[in-house]
mmCIF file of C-alpha atoms in Angstrom:
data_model
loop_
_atom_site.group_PDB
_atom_site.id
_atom_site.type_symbol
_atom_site.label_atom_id
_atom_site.label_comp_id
_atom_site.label_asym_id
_atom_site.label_seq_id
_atom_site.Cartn_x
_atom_site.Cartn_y
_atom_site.Cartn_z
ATOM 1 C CA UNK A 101 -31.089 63.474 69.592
ATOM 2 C CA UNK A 102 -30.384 64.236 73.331
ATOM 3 C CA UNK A 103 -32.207 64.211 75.956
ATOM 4 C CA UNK A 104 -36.341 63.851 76.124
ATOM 5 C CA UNK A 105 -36.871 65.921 73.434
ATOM 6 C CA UNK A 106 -33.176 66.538 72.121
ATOM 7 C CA UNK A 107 -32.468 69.645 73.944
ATOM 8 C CA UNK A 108 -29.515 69.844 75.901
ATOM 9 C CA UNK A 109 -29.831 70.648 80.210
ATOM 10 C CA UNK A 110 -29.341 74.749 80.493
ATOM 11 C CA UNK A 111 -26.778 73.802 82.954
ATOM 12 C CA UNK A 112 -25.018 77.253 81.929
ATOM 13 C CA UNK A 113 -26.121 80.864 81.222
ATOM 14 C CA UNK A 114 -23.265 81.671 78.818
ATOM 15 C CA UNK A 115 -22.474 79.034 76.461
ATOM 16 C CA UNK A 116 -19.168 77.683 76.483
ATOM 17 C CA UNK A 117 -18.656 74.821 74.066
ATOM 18 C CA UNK A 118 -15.990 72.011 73.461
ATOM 19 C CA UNK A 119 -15.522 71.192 69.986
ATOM 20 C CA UNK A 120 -13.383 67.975 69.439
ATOM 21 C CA UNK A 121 -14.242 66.729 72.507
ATOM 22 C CA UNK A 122 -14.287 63.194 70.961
ATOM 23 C CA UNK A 123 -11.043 63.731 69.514
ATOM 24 C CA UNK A 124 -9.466 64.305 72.870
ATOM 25 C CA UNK A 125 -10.673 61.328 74.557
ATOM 26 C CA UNK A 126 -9.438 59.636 71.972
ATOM 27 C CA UNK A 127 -6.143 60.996 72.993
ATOM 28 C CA UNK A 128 -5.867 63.309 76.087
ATOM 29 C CA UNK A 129 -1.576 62.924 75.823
ATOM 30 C CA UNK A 130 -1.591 64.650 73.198
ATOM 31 C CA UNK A 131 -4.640 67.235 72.966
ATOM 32 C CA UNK A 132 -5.252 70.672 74.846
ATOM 33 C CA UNK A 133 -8.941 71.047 75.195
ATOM 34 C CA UNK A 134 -10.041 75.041 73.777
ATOM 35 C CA UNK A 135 -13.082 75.740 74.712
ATOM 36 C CA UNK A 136 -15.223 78.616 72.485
ATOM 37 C CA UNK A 137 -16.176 81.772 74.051
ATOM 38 C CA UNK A 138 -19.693 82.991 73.161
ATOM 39 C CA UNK A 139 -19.986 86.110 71.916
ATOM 40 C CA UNK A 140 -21.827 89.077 73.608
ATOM 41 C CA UNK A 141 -24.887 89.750 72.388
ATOM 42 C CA UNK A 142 -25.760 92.967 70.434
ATOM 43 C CA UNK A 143 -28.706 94.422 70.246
ATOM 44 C CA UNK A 144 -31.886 91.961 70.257
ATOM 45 C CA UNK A 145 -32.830 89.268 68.093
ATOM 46 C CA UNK A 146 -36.418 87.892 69.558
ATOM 47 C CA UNK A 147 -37.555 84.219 68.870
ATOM 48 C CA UNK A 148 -40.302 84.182 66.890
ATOM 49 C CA UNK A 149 -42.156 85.044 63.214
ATOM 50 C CA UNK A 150 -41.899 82.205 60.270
ATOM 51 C CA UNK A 151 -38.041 82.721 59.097
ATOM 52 C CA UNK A 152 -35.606 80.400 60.266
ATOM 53 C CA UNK A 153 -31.626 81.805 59.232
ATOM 54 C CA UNK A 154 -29.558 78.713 57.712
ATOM 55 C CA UNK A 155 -26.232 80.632 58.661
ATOM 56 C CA UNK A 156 -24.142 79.012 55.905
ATOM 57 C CA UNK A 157 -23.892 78.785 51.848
ATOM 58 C CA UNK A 158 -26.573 76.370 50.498
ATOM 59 C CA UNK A 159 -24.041 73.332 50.462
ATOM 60 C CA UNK A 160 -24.545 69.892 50.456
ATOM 61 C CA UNK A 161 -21.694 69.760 53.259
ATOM 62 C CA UNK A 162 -23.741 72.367 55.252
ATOM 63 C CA UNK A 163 -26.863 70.196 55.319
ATOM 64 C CA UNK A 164 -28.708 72.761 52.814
ATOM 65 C CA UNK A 165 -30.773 69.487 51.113
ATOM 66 C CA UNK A 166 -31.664 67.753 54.212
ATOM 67 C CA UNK A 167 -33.145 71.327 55.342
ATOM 68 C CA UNK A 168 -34.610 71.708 52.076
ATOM 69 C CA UNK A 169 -36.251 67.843 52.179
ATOM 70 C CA UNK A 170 -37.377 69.065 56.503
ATOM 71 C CA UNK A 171 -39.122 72.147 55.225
ATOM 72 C CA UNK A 172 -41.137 70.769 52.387
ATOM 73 C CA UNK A 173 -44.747 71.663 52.820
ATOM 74 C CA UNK A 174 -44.067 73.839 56.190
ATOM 75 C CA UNK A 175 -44.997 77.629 55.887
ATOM 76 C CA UNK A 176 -41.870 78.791 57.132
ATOM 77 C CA UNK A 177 -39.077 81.139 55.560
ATOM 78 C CA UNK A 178 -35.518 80.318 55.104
ATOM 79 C CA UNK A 179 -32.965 82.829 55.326
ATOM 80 C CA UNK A 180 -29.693 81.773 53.471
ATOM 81 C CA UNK A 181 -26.539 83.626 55.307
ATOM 82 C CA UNK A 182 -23.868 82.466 52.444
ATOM 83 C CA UNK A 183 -23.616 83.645 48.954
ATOM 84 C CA UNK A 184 -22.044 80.652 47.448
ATOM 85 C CA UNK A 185 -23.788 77.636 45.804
ATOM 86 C CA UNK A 186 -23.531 74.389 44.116
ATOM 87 C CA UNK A 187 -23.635 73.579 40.192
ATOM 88 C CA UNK A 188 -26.154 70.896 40.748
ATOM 89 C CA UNK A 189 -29.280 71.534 41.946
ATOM 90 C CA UNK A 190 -31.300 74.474 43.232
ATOM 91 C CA UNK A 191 -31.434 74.496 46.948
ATOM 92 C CA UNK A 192 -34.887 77.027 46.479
ATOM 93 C CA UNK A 193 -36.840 74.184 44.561
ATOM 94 C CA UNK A 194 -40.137 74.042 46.785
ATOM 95 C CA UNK A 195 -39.145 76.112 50.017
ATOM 96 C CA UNK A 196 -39.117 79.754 49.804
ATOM 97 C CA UNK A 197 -36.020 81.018 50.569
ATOM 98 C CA UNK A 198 -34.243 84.174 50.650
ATOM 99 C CA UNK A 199 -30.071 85.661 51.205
ATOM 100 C CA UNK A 200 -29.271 87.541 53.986
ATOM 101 C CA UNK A 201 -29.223 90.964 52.988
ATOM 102 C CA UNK A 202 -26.232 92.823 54.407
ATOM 103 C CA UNK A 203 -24.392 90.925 57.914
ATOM 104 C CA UNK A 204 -26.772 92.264 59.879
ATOM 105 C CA UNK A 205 -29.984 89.272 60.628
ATOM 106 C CA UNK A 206 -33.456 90.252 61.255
ATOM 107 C CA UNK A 207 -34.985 91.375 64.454
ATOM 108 C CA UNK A 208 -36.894 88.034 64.645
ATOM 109 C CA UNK A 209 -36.324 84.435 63.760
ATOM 110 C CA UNK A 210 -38.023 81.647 64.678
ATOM 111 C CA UNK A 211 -34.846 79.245 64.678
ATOM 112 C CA UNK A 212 -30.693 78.729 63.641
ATOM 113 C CA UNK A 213 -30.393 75.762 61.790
ATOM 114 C CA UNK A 214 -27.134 74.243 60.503
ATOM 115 C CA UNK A 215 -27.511 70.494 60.190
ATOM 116 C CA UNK A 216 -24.049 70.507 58.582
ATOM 117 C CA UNK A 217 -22.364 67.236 57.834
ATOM 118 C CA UNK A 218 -19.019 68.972 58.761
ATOM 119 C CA UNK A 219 -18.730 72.364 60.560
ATOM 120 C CA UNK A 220 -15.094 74.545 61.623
ATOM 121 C CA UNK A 221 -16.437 77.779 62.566
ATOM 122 C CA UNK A 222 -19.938 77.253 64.420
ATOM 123 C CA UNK A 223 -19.554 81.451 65.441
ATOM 124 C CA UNK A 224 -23.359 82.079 63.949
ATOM 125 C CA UNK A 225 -24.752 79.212 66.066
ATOM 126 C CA UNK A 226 -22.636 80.837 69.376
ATOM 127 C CA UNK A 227 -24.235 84.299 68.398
ATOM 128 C CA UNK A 228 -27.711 82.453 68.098
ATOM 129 C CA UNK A 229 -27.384 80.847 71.183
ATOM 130 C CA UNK A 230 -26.060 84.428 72.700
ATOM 131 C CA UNK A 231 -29.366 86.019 72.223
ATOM 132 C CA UNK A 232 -31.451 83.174 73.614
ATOM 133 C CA UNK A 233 -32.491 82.228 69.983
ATOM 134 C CA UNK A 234 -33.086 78.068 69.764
ATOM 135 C CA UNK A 235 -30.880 76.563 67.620
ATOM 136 C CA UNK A 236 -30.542 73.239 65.885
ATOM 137 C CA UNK A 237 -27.331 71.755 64.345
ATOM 138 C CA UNK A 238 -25.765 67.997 64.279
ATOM 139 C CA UNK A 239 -23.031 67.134 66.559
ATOM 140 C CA UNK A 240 -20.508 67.507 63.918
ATOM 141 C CA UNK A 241 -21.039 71.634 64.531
ATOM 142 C CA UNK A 242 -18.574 70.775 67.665
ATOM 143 C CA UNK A 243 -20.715 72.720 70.212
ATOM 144 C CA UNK A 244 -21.522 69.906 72.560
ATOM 145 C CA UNK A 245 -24.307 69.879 75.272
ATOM 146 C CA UNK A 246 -25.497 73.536 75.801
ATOM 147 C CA UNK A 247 -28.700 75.414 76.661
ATOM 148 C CA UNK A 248 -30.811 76.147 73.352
ATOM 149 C CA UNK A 249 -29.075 73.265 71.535
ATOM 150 C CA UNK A 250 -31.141 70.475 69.612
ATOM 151 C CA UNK A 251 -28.988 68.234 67.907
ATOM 152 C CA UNK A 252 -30.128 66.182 64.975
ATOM 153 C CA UNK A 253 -28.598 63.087 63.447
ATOM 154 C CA UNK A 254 -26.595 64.219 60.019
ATOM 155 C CA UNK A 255 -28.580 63.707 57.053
ATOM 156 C CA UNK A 256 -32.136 62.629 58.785
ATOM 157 C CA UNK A 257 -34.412 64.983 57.364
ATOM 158 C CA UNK A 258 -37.354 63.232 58.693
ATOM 159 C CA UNK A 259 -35.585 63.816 62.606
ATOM 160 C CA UNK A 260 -34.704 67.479 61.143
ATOM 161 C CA UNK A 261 -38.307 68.403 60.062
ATOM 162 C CA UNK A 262 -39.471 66.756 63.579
ATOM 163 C CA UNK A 263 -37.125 69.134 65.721
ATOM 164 C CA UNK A 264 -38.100 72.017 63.954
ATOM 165 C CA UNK A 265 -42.051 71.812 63.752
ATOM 166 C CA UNK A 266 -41.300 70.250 67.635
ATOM 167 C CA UNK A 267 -39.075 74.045 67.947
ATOM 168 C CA UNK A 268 -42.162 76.000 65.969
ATOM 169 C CA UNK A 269 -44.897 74.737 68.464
ATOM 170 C CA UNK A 270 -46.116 73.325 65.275
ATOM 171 C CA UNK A 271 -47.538 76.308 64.102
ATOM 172 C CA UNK A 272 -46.078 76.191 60.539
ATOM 173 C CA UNK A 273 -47.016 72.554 59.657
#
C-alpha cells in the first residue's frame, strides 16, 4: 500500500494515469508514454450505502476470490459488473452478491474494487474515480498514483478486507 494509509496524494483534480510506467523505465528508447484520459462524469454517483461494484466478471484473474475471502463476515453488497464466470467454484459462496443490471450502476456505492491480478482496460475504475467515488485496485490495474486510489498488494485478502472496512469507516464490520 502507498502512502499512510495507502491512498495516493490528490495532487490532481482530473485523473490522468500512466499505465506501464514500469515498463518504460525499463526502456525509455524504445517506449512512448500514453497517458489515459478520464472520462467526464455523467450524472451522479454518491459515495455511500453498503454495495461496493466489482466492475469485472467474477474471475480468478480479476481478483473475484481474494474479494470474496476480504468480504467474508462484512455486511456489505457486491455488485458484479461482468456476466462471465468460472467452472470451478461459486464466487457467491458466503457474500451476497448481485449482477449489474443493465450498464447503467446505481446512484450510490460505497466503493470500486478491482484487485485484479492483471488488468488492460481499467475504464470503470477512471469512471469511478470521475465521480469522486473511492476506489481500490492493485498496481497491476496500471493507474498509478492518483486521488481516490488505494492500492492493495495482489492476492492479500487480509490487506484487501483492511482497505475496505479502513474505506467503509468500519461501519460494515
Amino acid at each position: 500500500m502507498r502512502h499512510s494509509r495507502g491512498t495516493a496524494p490528490c495532487s490532481e483534480l482530473a485523473p490522468r494515469t500512466a499505465p506501464g510506467a514500469r515498463i518504460a523505465v525499463a526502456d525509455p528508447s524504445r517506449t512512448r508514454h500514453l497517458d489515459w484520459i478520464a472520462p467526464v462524469a455523467r450524472g451522479r454517483i454518491a459515495q455511500g450505502g453498503k454495495s461496493i461494484l466489482f466492475p469485472a466478471s467474477a474471475l480468478a484473474r480479476k481478483g473475484a476470490y481474494a474479494l470474496r475471502e476480504a468480504l467474508q463476515g462484512l455486511d456489505l453488497d457486491v455488485i458484479v459488473a461482468g456476466r462471465a464466470q468460472e467452472h470451478e467454484g461459486d464466487f457467491r459462496r458466503g457474500v451476497r452478491a448481485r449482477p449489474l443490471e443493465g450498464a447503467e450502476w446505481p446512484c450510490q456505492l460505497a466503493a470500486v474494487v478491482l484487485p485484479a491480478l492483471v488488468e488492460h482496460e481499467p475504464r470503470p475504475l477512471l469512471k469511478a474515480l470521475a465521480h469522486g467515488l473511492p476506489v481500490i485496485a492493485t498496481e497491476e490495474c496500471g493507474l498509478g498514483d492518483v486521488c481516490g486510489l488505494t492500492t492493495v498488494p495482489v492476492c492479500d485478502a487480509q490487506a484487501l478486507r483492511n482497505v475496505i472496512v479502513a474505506t467503509t469507516n468500519g461501519c460494515f464490520a
